Coordinates of C-alpha atoms in Angstrom, one line a residue:
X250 CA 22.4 -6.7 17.3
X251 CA 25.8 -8.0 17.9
X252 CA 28.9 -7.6 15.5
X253 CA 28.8 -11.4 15.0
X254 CA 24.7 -11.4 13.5
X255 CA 25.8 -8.3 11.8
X256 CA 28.8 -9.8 9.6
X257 CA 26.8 -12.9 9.4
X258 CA 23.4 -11.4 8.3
X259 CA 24.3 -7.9 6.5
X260 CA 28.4 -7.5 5.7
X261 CA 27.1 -4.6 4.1
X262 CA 26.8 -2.9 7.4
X263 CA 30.3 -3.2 8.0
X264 CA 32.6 -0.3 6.6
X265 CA 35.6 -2.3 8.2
X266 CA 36.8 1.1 10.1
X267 CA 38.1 -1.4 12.7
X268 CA 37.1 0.3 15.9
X269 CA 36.3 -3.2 17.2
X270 CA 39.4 -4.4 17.0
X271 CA 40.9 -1.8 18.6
X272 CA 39.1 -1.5 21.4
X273 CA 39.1 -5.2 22.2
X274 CA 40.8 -5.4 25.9
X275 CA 41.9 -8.8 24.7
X276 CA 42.7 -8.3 21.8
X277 CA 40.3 -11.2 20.4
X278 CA 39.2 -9.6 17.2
X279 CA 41.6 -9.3 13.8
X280 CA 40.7 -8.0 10.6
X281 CA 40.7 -10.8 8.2
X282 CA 40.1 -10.1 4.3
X283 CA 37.0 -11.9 2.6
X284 CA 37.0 -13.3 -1.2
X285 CA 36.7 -10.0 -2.2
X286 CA 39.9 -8.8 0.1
X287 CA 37.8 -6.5 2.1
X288 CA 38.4 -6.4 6.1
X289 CA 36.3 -7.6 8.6
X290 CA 36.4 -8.4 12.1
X291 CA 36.9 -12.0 13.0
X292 CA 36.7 -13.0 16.6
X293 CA 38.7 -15.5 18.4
X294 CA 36.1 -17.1 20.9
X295 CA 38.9 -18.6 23.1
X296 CA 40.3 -14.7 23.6
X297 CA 36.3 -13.2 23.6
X298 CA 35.4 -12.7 27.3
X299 CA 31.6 -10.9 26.1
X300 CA 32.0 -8.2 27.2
X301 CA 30.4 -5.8 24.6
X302 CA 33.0 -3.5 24.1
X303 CA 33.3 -4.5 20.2
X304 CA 29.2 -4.2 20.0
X305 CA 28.8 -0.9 21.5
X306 CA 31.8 1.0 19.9
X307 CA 30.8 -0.1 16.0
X308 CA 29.6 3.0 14.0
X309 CA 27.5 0.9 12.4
X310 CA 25.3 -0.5 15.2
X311 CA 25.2 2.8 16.8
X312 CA 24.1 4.6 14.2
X313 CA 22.3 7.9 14.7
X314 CA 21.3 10.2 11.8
X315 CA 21.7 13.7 12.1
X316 CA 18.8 16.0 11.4
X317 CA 20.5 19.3 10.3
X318 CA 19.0 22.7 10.9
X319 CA 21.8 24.7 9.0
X320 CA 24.3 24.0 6.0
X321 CA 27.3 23.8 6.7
X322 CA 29.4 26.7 5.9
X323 CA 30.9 26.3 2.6
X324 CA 34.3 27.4 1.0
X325 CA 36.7 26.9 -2.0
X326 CA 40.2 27.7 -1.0
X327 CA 44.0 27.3 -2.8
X328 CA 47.0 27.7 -0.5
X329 CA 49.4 30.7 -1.7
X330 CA 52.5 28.7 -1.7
X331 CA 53.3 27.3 -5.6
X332 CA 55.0 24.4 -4.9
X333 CA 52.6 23.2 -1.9
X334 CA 49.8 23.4 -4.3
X335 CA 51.2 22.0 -7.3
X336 CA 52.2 18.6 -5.6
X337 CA 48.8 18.7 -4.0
X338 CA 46.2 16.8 -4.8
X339 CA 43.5 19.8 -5.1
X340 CA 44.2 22.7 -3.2
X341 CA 46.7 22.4 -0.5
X342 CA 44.0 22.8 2.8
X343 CA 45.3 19.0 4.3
X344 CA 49.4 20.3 4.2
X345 CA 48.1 23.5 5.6
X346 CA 46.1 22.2 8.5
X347 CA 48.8 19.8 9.1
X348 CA 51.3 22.9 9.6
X349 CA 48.9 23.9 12.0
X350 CA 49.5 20.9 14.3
X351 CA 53.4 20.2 13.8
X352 CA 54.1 23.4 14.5
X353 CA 52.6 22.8 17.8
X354 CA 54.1 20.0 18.8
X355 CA 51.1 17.9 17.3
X356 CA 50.3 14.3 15.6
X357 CA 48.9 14.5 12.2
X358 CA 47.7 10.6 11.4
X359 CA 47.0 9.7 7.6
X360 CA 47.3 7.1 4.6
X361 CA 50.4 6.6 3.6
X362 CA 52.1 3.7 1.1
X363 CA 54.2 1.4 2.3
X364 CA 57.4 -0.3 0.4
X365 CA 55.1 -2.6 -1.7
X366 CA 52.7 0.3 -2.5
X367 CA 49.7 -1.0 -0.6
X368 CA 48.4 1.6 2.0
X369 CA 47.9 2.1 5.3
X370 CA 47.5 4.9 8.5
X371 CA 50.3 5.6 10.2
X372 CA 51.7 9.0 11.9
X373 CA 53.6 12.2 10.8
X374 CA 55.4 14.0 14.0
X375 CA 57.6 16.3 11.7
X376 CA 57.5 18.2 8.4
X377 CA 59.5 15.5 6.7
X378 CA 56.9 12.5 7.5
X379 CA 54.0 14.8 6.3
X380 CA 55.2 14.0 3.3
X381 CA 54.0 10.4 2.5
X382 CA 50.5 11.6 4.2
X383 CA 49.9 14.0 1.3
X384 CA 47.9 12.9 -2.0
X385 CA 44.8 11.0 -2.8
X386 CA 45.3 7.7 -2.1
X387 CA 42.4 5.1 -4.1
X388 CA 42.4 2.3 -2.1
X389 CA 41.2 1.1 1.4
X390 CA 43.8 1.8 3.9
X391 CA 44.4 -0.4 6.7
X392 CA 43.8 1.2 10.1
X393 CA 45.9 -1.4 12.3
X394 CA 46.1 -0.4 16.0
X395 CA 46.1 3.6 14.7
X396 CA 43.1 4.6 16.7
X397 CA 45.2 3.1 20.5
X398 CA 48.1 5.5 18.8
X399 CA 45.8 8.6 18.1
X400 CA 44.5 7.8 22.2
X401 CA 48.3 7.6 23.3
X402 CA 48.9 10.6 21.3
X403 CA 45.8 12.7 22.7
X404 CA 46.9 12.7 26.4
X405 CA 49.6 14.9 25.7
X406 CA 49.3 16.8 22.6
X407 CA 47.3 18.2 19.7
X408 CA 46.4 15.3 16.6
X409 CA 44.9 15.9 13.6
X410 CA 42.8 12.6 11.8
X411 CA 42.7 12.7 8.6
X412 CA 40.4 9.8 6.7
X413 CA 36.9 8.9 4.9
X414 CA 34.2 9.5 7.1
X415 CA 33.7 5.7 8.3
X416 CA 36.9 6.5 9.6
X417 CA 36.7 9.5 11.1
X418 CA 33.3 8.1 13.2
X419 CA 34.9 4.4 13.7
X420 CA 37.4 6.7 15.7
X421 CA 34.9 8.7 17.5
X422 CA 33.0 5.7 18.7
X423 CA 36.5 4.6 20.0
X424 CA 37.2 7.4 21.7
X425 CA 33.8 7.5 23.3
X426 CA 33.2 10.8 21.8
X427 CA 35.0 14.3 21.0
X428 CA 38.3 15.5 22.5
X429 CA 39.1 18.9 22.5
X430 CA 42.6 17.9 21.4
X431 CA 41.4 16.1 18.5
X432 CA 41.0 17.9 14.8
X433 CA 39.3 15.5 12.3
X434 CA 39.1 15.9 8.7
X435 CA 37.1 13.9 6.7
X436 CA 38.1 13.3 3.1
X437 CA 35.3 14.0 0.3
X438 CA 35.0 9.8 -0.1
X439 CA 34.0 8.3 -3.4
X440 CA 34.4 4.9 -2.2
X441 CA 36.9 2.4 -1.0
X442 CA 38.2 -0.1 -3.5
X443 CA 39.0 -3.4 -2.9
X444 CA 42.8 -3.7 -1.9
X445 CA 43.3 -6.8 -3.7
X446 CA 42.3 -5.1 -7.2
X447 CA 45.0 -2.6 -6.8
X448 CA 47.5 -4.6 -5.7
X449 CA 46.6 -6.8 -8.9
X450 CA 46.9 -3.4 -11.1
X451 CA 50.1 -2.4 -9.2
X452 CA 52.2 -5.7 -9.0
X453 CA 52.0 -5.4 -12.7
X454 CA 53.5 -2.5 -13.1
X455 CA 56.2 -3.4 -10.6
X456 CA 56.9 -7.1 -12.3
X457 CA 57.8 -4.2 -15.4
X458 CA 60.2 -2.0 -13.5
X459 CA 60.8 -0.8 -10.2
X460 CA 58.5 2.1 -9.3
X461 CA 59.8 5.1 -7.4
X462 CA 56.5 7.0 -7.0
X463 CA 53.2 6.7 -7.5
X464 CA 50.8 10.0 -7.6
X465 CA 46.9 9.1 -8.3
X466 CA 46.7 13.3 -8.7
X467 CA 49.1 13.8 -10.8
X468 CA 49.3 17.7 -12.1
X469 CA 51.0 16.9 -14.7
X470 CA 49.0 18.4 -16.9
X471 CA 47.0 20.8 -14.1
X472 CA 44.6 20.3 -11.8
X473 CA 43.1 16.7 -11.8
X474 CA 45.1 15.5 -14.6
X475 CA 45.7 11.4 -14.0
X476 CA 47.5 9.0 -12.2
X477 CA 51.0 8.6 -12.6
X478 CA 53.6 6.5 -11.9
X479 CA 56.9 7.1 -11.7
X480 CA 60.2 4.6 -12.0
X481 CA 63.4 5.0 -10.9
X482 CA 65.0 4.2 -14.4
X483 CA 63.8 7.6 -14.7
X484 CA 60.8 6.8 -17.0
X485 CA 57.3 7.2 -16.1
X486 CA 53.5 6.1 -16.7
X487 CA 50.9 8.8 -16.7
X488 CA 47.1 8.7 -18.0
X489 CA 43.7 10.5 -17.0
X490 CA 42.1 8.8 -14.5
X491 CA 39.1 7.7 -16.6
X492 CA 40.9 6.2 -19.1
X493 CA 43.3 4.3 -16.9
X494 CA 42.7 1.0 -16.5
X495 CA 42.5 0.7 -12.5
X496 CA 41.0 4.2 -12.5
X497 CA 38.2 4.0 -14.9
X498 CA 37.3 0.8 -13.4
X499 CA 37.2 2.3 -9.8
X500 CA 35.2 5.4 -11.2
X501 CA 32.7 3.1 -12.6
X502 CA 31.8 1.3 -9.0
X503 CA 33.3 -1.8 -10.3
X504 CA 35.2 -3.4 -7.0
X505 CA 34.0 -0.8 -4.0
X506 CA 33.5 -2.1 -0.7
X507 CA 29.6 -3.5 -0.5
X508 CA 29.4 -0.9 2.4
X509 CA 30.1 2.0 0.2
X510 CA 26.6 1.6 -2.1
X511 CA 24.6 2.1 1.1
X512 CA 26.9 4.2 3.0
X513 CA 25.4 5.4 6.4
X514 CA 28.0 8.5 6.8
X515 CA 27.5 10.5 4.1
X516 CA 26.0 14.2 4.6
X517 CA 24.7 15.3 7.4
X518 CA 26.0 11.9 9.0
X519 CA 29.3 12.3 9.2
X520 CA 31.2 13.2 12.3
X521 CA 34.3 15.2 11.3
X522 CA 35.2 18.3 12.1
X523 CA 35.6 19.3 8.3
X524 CA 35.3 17.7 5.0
X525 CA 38.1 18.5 2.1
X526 CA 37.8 17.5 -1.0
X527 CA 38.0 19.2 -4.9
X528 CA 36.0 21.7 -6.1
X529 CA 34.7 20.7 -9.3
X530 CA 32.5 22.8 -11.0
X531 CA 34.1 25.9 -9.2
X532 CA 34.4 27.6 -12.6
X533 CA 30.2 27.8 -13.0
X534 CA 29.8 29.0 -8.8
X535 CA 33.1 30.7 -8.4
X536 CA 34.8 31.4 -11.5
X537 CA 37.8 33.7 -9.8
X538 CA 38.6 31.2 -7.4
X539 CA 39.4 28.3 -10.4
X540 CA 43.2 27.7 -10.1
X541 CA 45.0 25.5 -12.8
X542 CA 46.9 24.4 -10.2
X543 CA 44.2 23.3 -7.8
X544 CA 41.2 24.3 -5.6
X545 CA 39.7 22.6 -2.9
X546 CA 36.5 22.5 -1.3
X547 CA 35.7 23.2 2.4
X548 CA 32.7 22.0 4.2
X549 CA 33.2 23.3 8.0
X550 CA 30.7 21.0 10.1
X551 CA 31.6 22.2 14.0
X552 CA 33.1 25.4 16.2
X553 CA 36.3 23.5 15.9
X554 CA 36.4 23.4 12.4
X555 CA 35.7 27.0 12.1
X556 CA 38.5 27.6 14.8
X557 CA 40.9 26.2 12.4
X558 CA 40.1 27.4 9.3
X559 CA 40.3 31.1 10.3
X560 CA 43.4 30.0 11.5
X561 CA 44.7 29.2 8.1
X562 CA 46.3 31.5 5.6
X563 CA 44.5 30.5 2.6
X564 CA 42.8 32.3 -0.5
X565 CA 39.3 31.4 0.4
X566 CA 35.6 32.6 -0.6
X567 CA 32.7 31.7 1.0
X568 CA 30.3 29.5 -1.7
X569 CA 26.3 28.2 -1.5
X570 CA 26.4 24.8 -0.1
X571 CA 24.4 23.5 -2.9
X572 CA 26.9 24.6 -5.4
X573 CA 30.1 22.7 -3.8
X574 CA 27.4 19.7 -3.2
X575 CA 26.4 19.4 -7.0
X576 CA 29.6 19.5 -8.1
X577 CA 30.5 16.6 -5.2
X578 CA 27.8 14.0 -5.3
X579 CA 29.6 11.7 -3.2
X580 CA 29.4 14.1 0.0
X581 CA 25.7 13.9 0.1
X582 CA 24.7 10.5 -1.6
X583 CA 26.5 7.1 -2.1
X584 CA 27.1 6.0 -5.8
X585 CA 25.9 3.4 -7.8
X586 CA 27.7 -0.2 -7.9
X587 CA 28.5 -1.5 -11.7
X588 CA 25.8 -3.8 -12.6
X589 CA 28.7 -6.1 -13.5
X590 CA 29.9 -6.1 -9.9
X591 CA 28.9 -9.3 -9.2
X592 CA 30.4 -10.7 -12.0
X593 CA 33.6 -8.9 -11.6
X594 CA 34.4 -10.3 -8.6
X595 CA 33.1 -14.0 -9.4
X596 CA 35.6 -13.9 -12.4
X597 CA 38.4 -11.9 -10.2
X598 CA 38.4 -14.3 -7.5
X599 CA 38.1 -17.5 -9.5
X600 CA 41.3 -16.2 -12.0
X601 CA 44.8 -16.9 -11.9
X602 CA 45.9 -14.2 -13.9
X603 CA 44.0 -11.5 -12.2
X604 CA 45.3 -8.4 -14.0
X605 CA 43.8 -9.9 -17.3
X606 CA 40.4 -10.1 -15.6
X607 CA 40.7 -6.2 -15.0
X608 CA 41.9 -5.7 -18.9
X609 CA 38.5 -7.9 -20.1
X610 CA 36.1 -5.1 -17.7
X611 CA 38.1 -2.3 -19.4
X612 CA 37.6 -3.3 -22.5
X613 CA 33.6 -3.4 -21.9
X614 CA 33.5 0.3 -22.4
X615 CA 29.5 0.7 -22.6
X616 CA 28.0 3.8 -23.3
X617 CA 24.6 3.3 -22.0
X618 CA 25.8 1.6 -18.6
X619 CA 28.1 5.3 -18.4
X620 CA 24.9 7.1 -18.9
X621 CA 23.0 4.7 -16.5
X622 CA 25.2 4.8 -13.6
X623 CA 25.4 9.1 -14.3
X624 CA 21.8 9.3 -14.3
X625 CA 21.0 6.6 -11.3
X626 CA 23.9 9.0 -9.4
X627 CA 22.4 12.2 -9.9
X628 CA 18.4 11.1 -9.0
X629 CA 20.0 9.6 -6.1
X630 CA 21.2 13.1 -5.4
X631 CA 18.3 14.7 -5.7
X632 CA 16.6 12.5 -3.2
X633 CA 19.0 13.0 -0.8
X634 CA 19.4 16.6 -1.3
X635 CA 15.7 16.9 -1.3
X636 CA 15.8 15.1 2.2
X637 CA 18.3 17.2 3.8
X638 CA 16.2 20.5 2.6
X639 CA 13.5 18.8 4.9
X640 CA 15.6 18.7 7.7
X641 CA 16.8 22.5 7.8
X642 CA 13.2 23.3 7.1
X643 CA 11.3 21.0 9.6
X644 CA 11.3 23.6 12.3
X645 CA 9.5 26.2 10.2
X646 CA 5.6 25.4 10.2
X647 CA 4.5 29.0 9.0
X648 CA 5.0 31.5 6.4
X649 CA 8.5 32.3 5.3
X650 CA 10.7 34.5 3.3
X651 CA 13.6 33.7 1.5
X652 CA 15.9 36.3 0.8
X653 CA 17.3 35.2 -2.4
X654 CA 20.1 36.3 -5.3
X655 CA 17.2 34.5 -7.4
X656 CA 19.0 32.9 -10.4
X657 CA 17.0 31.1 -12.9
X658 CA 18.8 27.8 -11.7
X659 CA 18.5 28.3 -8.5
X660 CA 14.9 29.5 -9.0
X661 CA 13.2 26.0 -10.4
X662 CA 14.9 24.1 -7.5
X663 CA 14.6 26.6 -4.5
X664 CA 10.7 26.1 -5.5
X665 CA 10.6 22.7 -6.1
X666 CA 12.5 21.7 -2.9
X667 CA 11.6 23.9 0.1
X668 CA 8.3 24.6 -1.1
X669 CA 7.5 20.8 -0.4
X670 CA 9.1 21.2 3.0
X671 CA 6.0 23.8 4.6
X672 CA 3.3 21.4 4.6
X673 CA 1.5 23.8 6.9
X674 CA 2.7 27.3 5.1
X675 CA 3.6 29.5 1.6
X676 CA 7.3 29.8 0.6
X677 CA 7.6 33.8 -0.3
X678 CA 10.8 34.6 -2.7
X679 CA 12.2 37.9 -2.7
X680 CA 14.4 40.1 -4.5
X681 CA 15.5 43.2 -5.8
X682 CA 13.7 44.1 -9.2
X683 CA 15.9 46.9 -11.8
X684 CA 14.2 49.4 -10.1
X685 CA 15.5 48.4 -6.8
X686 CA 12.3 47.3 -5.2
X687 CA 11.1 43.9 -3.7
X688 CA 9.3 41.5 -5.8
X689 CA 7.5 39.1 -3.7
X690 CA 6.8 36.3 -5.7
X691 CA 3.5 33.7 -4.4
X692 CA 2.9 31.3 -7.6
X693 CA 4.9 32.5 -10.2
X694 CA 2.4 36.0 -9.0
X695 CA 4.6 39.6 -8.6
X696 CA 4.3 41.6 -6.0
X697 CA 6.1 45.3 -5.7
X698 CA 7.2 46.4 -2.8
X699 CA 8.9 49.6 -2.4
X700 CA 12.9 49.1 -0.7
X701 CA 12.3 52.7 1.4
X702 CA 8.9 51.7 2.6
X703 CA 8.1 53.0 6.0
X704 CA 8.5 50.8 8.9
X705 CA 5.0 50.5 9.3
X706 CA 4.2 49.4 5.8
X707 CA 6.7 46.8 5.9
X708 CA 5.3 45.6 8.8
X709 CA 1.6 45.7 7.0
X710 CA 3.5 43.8 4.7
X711 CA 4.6 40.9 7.1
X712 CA 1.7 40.7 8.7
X713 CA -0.6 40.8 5.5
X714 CA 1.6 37.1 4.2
X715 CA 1.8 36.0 7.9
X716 CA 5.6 36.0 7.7
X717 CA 7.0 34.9 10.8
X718 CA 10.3 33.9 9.6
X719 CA 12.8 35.5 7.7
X720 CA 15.3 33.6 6.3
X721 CA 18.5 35.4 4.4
X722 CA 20.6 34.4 1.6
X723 CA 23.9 36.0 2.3
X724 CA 22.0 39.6 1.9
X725 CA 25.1 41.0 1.1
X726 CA 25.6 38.7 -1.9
X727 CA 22.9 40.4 -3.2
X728 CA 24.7 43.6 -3.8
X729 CA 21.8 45.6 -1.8
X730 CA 22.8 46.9 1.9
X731 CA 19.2 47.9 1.6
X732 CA 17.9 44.4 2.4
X733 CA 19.6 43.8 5.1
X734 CA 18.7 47.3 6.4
X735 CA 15.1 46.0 5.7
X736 CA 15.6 42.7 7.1
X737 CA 16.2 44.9 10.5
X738 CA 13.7 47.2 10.8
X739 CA 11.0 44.5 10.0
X740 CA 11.1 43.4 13.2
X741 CA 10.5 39.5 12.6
X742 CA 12.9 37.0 13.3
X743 CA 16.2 36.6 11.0
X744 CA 18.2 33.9 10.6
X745 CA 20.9 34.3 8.0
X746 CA 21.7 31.0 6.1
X747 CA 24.5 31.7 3.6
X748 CA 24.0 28.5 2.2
X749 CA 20.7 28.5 1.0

């Protein structure tokens, strides 16, 4: 398929990263907004000289999914310094990683506002332009000819990427593939809004005053507060997210890009280095590492990654992947759209005053279309949670034995999920008992199992259940050196998955 008979057959395959345009030799493809102001590629057939470039650098046509084997390693993390985290939009990981690269000499790229508050990528070579790359920014930025600049930039130094994961992979694509200057950071992506909607909302507030700043994560009131808008008559607007009128809208799935509903690089199909993003729910998984000030989330997806998070000085603890995932549906699944959608946009388009048309959708504040969209979000979830089990288990064909902390939550879904996943085998669950001895549990059946056994009878043991696989849950989570000693003198195969 061709980008044309894409945009003309599916637009909903197009996440309008722009990598065609930018890798156009003649520069015969623009970005042109739709009805609904989203971008797409528009090619100039007088410029066009066919030769496939545009076709075979789109993410989109060149999809691959990823099968993982592994979860990625998983961490919540706050940086130490009080005023970095405080005007942060979680927990201060992007300003740190950027520190990384400007002290090197490096190019961090980003979204950044311009004068008229709409937003865009641009770059940050010192400390002082980091600045307008910080913060959450809830609209589609415009890429422009950033990728050419992030090419420029690699021949000579370090860059960091920063931007939602269509981004991140329409850059890869242009590129051709990794660099090993390259650090990309994925943000945890809800969705991208339609520009037009917030321009709408924010013309609004600027026909009422000049504004100074703008903050969508506002800690105003700690971590995750609301969006807030600052003027420079000194006065200010400020109001949780969900009840703000551009906010609540944009929560809902009301004026996304069509891309977003079906998006293709969600987890494990993403191709940044790491993911940041907040880590809500932290005080149920990892109530000491809960800051009212902010904590992020840290999904570490390559070598790279890794290299550069050791290398940051952060206050950081190792989590379960499915814990940081729960609490951050949008990493693994893409949300529902409004049912109204449609209807939005028929009405938004067609209006002259376009701001009223956003006030009529905010006042339709449905309770059962809340619970709808919740409940449509989190079976979605499942299914995709379910699917990525699959993957990391698809190698294992015989008996295995999970090394588990065992929680009753935990529990239900660890049987549920990777039980389904050994179409061939038994899932075994093990864990310490009060008298410090293994329970093996086969169908809700108990099995003792002495933690000092000899060698041999452990091995009786292994070969009695046909275990030929040992996976581990982080033994040392489990409080009990013991199974880990066990886990060596079995003699099977271990592979330790501290994200299970």
């Amino acid at each position: 398929m061709k980008i044309e008979d894409m945009i003309s057959a599916n637009r909903a395959d197009c996440n309008g990263c722009a990598a065609c345009a930018n890798i156009c030799p003649k520069n015969a493809i623009t970005m042109t907004r739709d009805a609904e102001s989203f971008s797409y590629p528009k090619i100039n057939p007088e410029l066009c000289i066919k030769c496939g470039r545009c076709d075979a650098t789109c993410p989109a046509l060149n999809y691959v999914k990823n099968n993982p084997t592994d979860f990625p390693p998983t961490f919540t993390a706050t940086y130490p310094d009080d005023k970095i985290l405080r005007h942060s939009s979680s927990g201060g990981v992007f300003t740190a990683l950027s520190e990384i690269i400007l002290r090197e000499g490096g190019v961090v790229f980003g979204a950044a506002f311009d004068k008229n508050w709409r937003v865009f990528h641009t770059a940050a070579r010192n400390f002082d332009e980091l600045e307008k790359l910080r913060g959450s920014k809830y609209v589609q930025s415009q890429i422009g000819d950033v990728y050419r600049q992030v090419r420029d930039a690699l021949k000579s130094t370090q860059v960091l990427f920063s931007g939602t994961p269509c981004q991140c992979a329409g850059l890869k694509h242009f590129l051709g593939g990794d660099h090993e200057n390259l650090l990309t950071v994925g943000i945890l992506c809800h969705g991208t809004p339609s520009p037009a909607v917030w321009e709408s909302y924010i013309d609004e507030w600027t026909r009422r005053n000049d504004i100074a700043h703008i903050n969508f994560r506002s800690k105003r009131n700690g971590w995750g507060s609301g969006i807030e808008i600052n003027f420079f008559n000194r006065g200010f607007y400020f109001l949780k997210l969900n009840v703000d009128l551009y906010g609540k809208l944009f929560l809902y799935g009301l004026f996304e890009r069509p891309s977003c509903h079906a998006c293709k690089f969600k987890y494990p199909n993403g191709q940044s280095d790491l993911t940041l993003g907040d880590a809500w729910g932290v005080t149920r998984y990892a109530p000491e590492m809960y800051d009212s000030r902010g904590t992020s989330i840290i999904f570490v997806h390559t070598p790279k990654g890794k290299k550069f998070f050791e290398r940051m000085n952060l206050r950081a603890k190792q989590v379960r992947f499915f814990d940081a995932a729960n609490g951050n549906i949008p990493f693994v699944t893409p949300l529902t759209a409004d049912t109204r959608r449609a209807d939005f946009f028929a009405d938004f388009t067609a209006a002259a005053d376009k701001f009223a048309v956003m006030e009529k959708y905010f006042a339709q504040d449905d309770a059962e279309l809340r619970k709808e969209i919740f409940l449509q979000n989190r079976r979605t979830f499942k299914r995709s949670y379910r699917a990525i089990v699959a993957s990391v288990r698809q190698k294992f064909t015989e008996n295995i034995l999970v090394v588990s902390p065992f929680a009753d939550d935990a529990k239900a879904f660890l049987i549920d999920h990777f039980s389904q996943t050994i179409p061939n085998g038994t899932l075994y669950f093990l864990r310490l008992n009060d008298k410090d001895e293994l329970i093996c549990r086969e169908n809700f059946s108990t099995l003792d199992l002495p933690i000092k056994s000899e060698v041999a009878a452990l091995n009786d043991f292994a070969k009695k259940y046909n275990i030929v696989q040992v996976v581990a849950n982080d033994p040392l989570n489990l409080n009990a050196p013991a199974v880990a000693e066990w886990l060596k003198v079995c003699g099977l195969p271990v592979q330790v998955l501290a994200q299970v």
